Coordinates of C-alpha atoms in Angstrom, one line a residue:
X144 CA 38.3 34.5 -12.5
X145 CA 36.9 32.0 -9.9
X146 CA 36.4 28.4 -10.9
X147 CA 33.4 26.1 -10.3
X148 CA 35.3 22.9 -9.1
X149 CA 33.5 19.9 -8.5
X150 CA 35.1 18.7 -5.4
X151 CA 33.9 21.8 -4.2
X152 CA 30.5 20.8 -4.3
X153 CA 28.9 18.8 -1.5
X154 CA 27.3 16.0 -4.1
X155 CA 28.5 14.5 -7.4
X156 CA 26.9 15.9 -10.3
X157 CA 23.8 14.3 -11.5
X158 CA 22.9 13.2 -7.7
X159 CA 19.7 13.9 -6.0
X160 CA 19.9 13.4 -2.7
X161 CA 16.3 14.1 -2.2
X162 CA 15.3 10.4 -3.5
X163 CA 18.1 8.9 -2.1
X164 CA 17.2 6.2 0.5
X165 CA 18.2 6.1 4.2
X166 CA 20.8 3.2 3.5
X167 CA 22.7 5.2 1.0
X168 CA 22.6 8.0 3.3
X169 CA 24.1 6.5 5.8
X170 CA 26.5 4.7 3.6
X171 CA 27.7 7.9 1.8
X172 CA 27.3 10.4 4.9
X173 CA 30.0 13.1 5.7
X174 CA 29.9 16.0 8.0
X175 CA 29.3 18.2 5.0
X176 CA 26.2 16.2 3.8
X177 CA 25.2 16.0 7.3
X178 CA 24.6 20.2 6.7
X179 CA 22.9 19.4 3.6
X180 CA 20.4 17.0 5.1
X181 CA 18.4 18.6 7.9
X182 CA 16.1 15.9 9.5
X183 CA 13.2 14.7 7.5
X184 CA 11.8 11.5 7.5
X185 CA 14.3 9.7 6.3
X186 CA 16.6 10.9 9.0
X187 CA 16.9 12.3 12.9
X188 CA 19.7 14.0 14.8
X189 CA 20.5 13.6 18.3
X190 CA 22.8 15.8 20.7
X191 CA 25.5 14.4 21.6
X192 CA 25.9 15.9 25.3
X193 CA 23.6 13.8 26.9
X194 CA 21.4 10.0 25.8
X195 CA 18.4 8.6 27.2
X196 CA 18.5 5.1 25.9
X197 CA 14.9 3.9 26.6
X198 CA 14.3 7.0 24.1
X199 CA 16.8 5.5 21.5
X200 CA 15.1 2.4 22.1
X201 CA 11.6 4.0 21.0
X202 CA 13.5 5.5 17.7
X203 CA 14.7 2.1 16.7
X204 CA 11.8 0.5 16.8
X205 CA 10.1 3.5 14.9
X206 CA 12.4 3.0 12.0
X207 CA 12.5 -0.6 12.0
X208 CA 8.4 -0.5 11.5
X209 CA 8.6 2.0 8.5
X210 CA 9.2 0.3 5.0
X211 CA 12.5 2.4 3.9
X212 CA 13.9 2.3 7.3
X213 CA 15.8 5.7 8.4
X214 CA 19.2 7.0 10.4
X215 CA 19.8 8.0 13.3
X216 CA 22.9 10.4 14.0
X217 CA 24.5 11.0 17.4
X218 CA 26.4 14.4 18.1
X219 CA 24.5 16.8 15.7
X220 CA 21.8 19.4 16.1
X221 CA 18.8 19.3 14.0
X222 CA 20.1 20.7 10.9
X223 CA 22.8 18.5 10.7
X224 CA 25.7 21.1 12.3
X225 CA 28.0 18.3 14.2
X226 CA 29.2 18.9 17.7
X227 CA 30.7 15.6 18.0
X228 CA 30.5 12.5 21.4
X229 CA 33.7 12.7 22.2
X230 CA 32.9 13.7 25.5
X231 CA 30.3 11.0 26.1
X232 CA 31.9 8.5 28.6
X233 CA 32.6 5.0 27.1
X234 CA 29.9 3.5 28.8
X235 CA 27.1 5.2 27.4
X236 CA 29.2 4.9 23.9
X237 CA 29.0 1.3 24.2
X238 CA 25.1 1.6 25.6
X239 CA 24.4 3.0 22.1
X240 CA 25.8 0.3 20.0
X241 CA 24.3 -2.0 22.3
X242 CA 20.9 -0.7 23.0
X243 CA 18.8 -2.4 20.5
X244 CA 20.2 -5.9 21.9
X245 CA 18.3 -5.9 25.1
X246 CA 15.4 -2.9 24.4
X247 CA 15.1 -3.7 21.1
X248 CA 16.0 -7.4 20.0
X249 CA 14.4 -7.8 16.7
X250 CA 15.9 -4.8 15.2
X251 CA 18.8 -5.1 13.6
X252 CA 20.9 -1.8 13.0
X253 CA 24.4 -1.5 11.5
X254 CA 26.6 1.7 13.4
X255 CA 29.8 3.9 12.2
X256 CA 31.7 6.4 13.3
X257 CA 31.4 9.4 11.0
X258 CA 35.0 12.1 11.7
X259 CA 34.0 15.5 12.3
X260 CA 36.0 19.0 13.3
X261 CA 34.3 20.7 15.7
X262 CA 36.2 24.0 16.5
X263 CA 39.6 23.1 15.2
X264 CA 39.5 19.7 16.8
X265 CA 38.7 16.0 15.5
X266 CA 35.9 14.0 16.6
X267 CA 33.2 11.7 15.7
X268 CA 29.2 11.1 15.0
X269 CA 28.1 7.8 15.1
X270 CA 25.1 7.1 12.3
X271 CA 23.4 4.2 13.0
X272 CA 21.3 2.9 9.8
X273 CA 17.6 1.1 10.9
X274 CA 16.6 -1.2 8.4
X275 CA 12.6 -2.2 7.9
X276 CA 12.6 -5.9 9.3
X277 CA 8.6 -7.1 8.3
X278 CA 8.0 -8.1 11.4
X279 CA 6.6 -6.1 14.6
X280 CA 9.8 -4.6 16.4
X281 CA 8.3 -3.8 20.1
X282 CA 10.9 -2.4 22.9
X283 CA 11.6 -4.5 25.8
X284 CA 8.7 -2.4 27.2
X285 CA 6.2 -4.0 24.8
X286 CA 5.9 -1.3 22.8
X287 CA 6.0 -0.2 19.5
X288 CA 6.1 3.2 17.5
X289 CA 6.2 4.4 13.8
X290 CA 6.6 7.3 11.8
X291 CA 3.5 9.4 10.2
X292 CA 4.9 12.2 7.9
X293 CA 7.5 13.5 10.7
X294 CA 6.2 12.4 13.6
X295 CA 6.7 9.5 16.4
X296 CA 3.5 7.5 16.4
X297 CA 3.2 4.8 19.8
X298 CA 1.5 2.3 18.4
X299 CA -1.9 1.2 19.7
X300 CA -2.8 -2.8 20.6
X301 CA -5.0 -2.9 17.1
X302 CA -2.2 -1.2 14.9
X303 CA 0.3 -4.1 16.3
X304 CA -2.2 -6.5 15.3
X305 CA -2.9 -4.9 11.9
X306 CA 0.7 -4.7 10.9
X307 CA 1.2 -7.9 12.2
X308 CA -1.6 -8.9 10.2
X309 CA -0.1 -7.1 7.3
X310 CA 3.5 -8.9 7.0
X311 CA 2.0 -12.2 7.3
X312 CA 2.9 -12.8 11.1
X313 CA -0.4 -13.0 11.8
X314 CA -4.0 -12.9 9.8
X315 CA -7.1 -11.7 11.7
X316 CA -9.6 -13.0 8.3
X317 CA -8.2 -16.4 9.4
X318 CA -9.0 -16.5 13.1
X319 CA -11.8 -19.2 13.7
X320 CA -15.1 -17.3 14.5
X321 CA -17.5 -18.0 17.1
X322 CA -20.2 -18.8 14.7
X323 CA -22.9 -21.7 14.0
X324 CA -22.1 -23.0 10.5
X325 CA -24.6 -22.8 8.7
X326 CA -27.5 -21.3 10.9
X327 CA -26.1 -17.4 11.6
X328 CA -25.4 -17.3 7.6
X329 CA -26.9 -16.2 4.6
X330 CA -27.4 -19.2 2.7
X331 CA -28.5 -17.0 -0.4
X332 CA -24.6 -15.6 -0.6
X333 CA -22.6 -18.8 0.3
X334 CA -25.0 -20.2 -2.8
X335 CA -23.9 -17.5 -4.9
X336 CA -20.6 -17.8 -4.4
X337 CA -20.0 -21.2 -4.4
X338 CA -22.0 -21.1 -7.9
X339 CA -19.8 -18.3 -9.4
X340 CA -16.7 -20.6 -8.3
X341 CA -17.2 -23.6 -9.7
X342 CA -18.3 -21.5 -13.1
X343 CA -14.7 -19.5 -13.0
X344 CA -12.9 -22.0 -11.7
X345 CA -14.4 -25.5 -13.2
X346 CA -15.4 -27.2 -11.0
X347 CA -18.5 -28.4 -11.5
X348 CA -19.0 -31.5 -8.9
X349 CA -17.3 -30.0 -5.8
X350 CA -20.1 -29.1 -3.2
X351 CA -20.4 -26.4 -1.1
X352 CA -18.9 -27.7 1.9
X353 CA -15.6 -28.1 -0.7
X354 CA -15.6 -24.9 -2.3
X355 CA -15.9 -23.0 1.1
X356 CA -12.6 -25.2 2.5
X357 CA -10.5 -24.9 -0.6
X358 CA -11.3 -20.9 -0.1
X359 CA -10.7 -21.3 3.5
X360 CA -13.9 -20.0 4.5
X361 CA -14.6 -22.7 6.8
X362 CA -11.9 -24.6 8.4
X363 CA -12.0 -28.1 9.6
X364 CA -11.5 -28.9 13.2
X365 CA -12.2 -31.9 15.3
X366 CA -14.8 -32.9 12.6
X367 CA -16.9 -29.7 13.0
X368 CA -16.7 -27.2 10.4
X369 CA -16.0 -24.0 11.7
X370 CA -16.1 -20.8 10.0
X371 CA -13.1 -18.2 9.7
X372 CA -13.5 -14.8 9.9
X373 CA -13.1 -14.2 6.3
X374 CA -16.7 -16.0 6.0
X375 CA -18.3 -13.7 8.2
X376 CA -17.3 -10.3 6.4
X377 CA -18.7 -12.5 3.5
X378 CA -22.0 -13.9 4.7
X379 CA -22.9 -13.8 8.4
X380 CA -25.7 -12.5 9.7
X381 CA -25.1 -10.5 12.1
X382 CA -21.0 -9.3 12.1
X383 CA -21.3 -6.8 14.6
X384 CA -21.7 -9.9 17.4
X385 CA -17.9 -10.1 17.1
X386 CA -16.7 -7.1 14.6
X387 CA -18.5 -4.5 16.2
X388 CA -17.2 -1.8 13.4
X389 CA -18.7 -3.9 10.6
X390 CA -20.5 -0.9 9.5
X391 CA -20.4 2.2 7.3
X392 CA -21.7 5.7 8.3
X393 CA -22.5 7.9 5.9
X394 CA -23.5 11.8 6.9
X395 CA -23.8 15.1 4.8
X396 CA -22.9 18.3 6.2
X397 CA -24.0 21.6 4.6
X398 CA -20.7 23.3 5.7
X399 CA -17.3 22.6 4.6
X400 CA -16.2 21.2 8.0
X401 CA -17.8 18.7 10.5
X402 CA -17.8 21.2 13.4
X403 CA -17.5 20.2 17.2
X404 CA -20.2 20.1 20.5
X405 CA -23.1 22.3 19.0
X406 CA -21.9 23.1 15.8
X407 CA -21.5 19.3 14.9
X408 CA -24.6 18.9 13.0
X409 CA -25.2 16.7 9.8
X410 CA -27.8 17.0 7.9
X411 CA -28.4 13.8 7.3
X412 CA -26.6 10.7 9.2
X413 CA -27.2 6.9 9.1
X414 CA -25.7 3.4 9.6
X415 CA -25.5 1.1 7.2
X416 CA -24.5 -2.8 8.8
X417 CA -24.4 -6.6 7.8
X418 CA -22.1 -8.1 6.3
X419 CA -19.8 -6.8 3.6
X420 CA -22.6 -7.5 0.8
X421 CA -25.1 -6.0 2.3
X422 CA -23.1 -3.0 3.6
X423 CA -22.0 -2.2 -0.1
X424 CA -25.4 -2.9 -1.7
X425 CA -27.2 -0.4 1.2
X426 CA -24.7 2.4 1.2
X427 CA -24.7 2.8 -2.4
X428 CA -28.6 3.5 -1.7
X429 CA -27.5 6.0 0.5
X430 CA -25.1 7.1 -1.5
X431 CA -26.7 7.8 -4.6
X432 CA -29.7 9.6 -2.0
X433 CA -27.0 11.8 -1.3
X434 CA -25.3 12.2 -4.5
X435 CA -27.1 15.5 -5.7
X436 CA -27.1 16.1 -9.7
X437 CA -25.8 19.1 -10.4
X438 CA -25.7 21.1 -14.2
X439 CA -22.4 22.3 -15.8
X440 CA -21.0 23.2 -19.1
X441 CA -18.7 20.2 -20.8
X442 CA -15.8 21.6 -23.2
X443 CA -18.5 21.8 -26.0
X444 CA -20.2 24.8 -24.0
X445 CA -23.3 22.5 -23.5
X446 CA -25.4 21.8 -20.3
X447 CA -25.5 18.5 -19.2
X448 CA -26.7 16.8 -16.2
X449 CA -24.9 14.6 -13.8
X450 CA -24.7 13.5 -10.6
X451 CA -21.8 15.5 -8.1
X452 CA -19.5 12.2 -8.4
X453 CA -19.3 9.7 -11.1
X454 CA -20.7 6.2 -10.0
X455 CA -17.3 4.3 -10.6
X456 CA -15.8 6.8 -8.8
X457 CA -17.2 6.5 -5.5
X458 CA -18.6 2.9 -5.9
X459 CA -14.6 1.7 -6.7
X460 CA -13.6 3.4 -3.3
X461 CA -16.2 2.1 -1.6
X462 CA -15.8 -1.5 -2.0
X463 CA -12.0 -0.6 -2.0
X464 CA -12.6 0.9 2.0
X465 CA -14.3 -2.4 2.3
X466 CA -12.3 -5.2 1.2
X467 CA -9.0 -3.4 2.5
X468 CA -9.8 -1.9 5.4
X469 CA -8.2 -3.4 8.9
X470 CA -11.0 -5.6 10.6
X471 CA -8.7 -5.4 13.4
X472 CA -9.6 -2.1 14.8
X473 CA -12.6 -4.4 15.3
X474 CA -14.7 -1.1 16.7
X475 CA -13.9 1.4 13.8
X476 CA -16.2 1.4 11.0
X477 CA -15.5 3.2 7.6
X478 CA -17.2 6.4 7.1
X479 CA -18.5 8.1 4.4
X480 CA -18.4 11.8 4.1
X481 CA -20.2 14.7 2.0
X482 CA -19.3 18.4 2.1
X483 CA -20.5 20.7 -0.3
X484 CA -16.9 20.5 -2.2
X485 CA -15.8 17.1 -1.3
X486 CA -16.4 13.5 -0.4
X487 CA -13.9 11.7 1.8
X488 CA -14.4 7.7 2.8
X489 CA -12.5 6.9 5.1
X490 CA -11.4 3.3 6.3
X491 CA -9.7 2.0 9.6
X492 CA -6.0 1.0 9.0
X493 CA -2.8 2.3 6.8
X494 CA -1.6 1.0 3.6
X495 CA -0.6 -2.1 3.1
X496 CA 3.3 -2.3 1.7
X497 CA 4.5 -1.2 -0.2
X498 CA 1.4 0.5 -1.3
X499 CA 1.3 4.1 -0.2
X500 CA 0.2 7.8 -1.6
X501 CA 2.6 7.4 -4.5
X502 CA 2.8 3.8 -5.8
X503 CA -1.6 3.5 -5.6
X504 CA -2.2 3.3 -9.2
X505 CA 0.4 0.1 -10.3
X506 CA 0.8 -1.4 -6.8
X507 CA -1.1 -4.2 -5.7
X508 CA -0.8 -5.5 -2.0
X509 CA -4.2 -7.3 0.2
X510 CA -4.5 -7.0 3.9
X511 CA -7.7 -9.8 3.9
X512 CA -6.1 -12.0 1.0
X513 CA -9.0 -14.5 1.3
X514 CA -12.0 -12.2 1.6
X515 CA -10.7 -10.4 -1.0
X516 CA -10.6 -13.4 -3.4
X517 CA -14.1 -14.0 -2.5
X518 CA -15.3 -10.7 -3.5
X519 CA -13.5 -11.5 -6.4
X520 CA -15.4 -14.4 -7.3
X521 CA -18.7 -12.4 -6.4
X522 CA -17.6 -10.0 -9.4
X523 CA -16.6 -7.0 -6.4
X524 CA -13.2 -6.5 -7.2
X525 CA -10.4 -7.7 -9.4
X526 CA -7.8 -7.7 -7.8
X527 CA -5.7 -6.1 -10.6
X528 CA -5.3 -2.6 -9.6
X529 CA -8.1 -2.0 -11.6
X530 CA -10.1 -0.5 -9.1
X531 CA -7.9 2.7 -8.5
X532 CA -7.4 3.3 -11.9
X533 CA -10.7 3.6 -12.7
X534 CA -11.3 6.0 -10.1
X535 CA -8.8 8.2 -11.5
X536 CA -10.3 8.0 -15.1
X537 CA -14.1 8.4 -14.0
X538 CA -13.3 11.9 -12.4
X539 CA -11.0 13.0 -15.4
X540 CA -13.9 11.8 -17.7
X541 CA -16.2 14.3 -16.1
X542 CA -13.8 16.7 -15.6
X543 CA -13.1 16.6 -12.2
X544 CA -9.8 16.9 -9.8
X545 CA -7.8 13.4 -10.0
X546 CA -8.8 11.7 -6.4
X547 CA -6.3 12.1 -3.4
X548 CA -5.5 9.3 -1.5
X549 CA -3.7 9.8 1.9
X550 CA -3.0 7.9 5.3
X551 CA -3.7 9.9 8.4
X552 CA -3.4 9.3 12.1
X553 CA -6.5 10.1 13.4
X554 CA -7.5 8.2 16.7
X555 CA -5.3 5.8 15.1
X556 CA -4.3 5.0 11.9
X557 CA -6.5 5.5 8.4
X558 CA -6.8 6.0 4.8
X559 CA -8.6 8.7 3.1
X560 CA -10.3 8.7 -0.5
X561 CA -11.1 12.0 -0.9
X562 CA -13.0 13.1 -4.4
X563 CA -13.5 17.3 -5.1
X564 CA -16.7 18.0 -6.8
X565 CA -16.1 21.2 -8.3
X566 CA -19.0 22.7 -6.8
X567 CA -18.4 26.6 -7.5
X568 CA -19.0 26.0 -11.6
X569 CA -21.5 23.0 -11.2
X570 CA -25.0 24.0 -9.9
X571 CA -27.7 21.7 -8.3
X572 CA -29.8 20.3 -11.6
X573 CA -32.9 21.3 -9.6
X574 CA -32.0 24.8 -11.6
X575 CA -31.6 22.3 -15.1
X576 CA -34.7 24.1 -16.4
X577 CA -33.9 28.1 -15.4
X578 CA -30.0 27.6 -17.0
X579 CA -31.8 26.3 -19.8
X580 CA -34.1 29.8 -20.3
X581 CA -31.7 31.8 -19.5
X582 CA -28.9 30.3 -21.8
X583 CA -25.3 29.9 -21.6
X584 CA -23.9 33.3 -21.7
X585 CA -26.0 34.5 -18.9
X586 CA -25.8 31.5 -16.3
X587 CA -22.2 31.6 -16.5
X588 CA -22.1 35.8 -15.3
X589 CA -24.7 34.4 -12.5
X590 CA -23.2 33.9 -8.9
X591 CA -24.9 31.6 -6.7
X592 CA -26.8 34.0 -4.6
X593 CA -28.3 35.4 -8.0
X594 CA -29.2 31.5 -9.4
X595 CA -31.3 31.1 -6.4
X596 CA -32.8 34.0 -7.5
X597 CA -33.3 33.2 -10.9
X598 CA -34.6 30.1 -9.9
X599 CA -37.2 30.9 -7.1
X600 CA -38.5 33.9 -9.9
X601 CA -38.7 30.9 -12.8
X602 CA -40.9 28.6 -10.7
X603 CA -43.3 31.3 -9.1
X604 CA -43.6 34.0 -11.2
X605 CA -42.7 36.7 -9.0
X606 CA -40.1 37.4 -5.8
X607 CA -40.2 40.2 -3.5
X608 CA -37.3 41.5 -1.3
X609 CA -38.3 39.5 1.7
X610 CA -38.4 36.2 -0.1
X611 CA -35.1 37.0 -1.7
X612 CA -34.0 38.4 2.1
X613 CA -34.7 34.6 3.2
X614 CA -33.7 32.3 0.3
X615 CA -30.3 33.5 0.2
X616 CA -29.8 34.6 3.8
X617 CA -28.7 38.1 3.5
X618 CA -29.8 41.4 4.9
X619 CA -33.3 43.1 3.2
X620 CA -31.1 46.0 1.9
X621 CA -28.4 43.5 0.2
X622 CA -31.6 41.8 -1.0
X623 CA -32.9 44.7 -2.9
X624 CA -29.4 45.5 -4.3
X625 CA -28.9 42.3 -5.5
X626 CA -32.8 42.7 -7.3
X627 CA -31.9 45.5 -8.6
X628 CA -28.6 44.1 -9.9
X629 CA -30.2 41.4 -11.6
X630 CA -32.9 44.1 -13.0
X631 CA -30.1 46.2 -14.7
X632 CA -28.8 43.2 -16.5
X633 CA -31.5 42.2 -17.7
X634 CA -32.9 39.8 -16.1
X635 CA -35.5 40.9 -13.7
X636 CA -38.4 43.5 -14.5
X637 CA -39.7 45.8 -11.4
X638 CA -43.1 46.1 -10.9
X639 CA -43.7 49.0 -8.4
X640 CA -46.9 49.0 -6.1
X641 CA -49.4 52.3 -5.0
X642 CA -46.7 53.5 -2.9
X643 CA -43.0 53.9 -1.9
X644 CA -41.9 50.5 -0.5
X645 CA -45.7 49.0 -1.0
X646 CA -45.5 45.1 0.0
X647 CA -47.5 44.2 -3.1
X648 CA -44.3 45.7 -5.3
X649 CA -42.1 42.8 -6.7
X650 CA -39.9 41.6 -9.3
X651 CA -40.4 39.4 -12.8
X652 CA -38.7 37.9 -15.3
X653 CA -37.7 40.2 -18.0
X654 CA -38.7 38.7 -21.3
X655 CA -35.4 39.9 -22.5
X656 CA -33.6 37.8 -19.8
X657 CA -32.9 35.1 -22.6
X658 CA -29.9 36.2 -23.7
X659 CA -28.5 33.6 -26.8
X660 CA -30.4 30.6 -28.4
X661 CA -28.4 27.9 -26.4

């Protein structure tokens, strides 16, 4: 009989080392966990026959600019198996628990000496825990890295400014702009706002002039008021004179991928600039252009007609892109996306901390705090983690995949909205009226090749194999096979002509193609 002991088992019951954090792994870590915790992101392993410090260096500061922080074990492979630094010479030992205090100052790691056997013998790791510090950790180099998924990310000049902007060291909205005050703004805006704030906020005498300081829109300097650049996403005129990626593209591309060189071709493609206002109010134009409606059966087994995405849906992430993107990847502007199965908008910077993928829906965290507020006054936002939240509840009201939200490195760092349409059970409405002849039990057998069919037959009385050959794009004999598919269930008569294969001979709706009273 063999006995299941628990000290024979690597981890005390009940723990899951998956979600532990990488403090506790380092506190708790033994040359058996170390085999039980192959390198993720939470964790890397280093060989212990040789060390390139300026290389440590780069690590530190990775895992000082990541909010849980992470370990970094020397004498291991990859998947954990120790060989131990016994043979390093002291100097380098020392270099390692010494590195961070002249290539990396602001860090601030914490080192042990983890005993290991390696082949009969004692020796030693040593783990060195790297906590998150909020603040910018750069190697005596001047640079700075963090991690995406499992990967070393050097940090470009605007990511250090964004993530200084981020953890409060610095804030771009705040920078004084090179504006005239009040000649290169929209008066009609500022108005509004200032309105809409004394309203909410009661204060009835205060002038516009006061409003915009409280707000810090404008700030006050040698007796000139000078506007921030929290006022100009707001109101200016013309952004783009100093935030050249002010803008939003928004394209549709009849394939499922962008495509490169000659295949990159959209079908439609425009710019939509201003200031933040302006942008939202002209891209939803462009936007609900773009947004097709399509027909589809609800759980009652009824048509009904909608657009591909619900408003809130796309609207919410949207102004979201807007009011949280990074301003200072000041030549990035957020773009808008549709495929046939998807739309992504996509927005210049990460998350903010300690928002991410996971914590989007009850997390709340601003990278332009004033902006932001301002919006909030305008009735944009509401700062409450509303706007998220009611993504996720449009797209399950209609029925549609819950929204992914992810942050890429893609010529630097972004986030992604991306919303799934459900195209292969929802059909353009343009075909509102055919689905409604042919009923519910037929359209549903119908593939899309055979809709367009339908279709094109419903609206012009007849179709012949050519036009069928060159509305759905295949071959004349596929054609004439899928004609006389669609004849055999029912829902296509022939009508022959004088002679085998006579041009005049063509196909029309069989009066029995109705096939239930929906």
């Amino acid at each position: 009989m063999q006995l299941d002991l628990p000290f024979d088992a690597v981890f005390a019951p009940g723990d899951n080392p998956a979600l532990w954090s990488p403090r506790e792994i380092w506190v708790k870590l033994t040359q058996r966990m170390m085999e039980a915790f192959p390198e993720d992101r939470r964790i890397d392993y280093k060989s212990g026959t040789s060390v390139n410090i300026d290389d440590l260096a780069t690590y530190i500061s990775m895992f000082s600019n990541v909010p849980e922080g992470g370990v970094i074990v020397f004498g291991a492979d990859s998947k954990g198996i120790a060989h131990g630094c016994s043979k390093l010479p002291a100097p380098l030992l020392n270099g390692i628990e010494r590195c961070h205090i002249q290539r990396c100052p602001q860090a601030k790691p914490e080192f042990k000496r983890i005993p290991v056997i390696v082949n009969g013998e004692q020796d030693f790791c040593i783990a060195i825990y790297i906590p998150y510090v909020a603040k910018l950790v750069e190697t005596n180099k001047g640079d700075a890295f963090t991690r995406y998924g499992d990967s070393k990310h050097k940090m470009t000049d605007e990511e250090k400014r964004d993530f200084r902007s981020t953890r409060g060291e610095l804030s771009f909205e705040m920078d004084v702009a090179n504006y005239a005050f009040p000649d290169e703004f929209d008066l009609r805006i500022i108005q509004d706002f200032c309105d809409s704030f004394r309203t909410k906020e009661s204060r009835q005498g205060w002038s516009n002039t006061e409003v915009l300081l409280d707000r810090h829109l404008l700030r006050e300097e040698d007796e000139k008021l000078r506007p921030t650049n929290a006022l100009v996403l707001l109101a200016a005129k013309d952004p783009r004179k100093t935030i050249p990626g002010c803008r939003v593209r928004v394209q549709r591309f009849a394939t499922d991928q962008e495509g490169v060189g000659s295949s990159y071709n959209p079908i439609r493609d425009r710019f939509v600039e201003g200031n933040v206002i302006n942008i939202i109010n002209g891209v939803s134009d462009a936007i609900q252009e773009l947004n097709y409606n399509v027909t589809w059966l609800n759980s009652e087994g009824k048509f009904v007609t909608t657009t591909e995405y619900p408003r809130w849906a796309w609207l919410e992430a949207l102004v979201n892109a807007c009011v949280h993107r990074s301003y200072s990847f000041s030549g990035s502007e957020i773009t808008v996306k549709f495929f046939p199965e998807r739309l992504e908008i996509e927005s210049p910077g990460g998350f903010v901390p300690p928002v991410n993928e996971t914590t989007i829906y009850h997390t709340r965290a601003a990278r332009n705090h004033h902006f932001m507020d301002a919006m909030r006054v305008l009735g944009y936002v509401q700062m409450a983690r509303e706007g998220t939240r009611r993504i996720l509840q449009s797209m399950k009201d209609w029925g549609l995949p819950d929204p992914i939200f992810k942050q890429e490195a893609v010529h630097g760092v972004l986030v992604r909205v991306t919303l799934m349409n459900d195209h292969e059970s929802r059909k353009r409405a343009t075909d509102a009226d055919v689905a409604s002849h042919f009923g519910v039990a037929l359209w549903r057998r119908l593939q899309e090749h055979e809709i367009k069919i339908a279709a094109y037959t419903f609206r012009n009385g007849k179709i012949q194999v050519t036009e069928a050959q060159r509305l759905t794009g295949r071959t004349w004999a596929t054609s004439k096979k899928d004609l006389e598919r669609l004849r055999r269930n029912g829902v296509l008569d022939f009508v022959a002509g004088a002679y085998s294969r006579d041009a005049k001979a063509h196909y029309i709706l069989s009066k029995k193609s109705r096939s239930d009273g929906a």
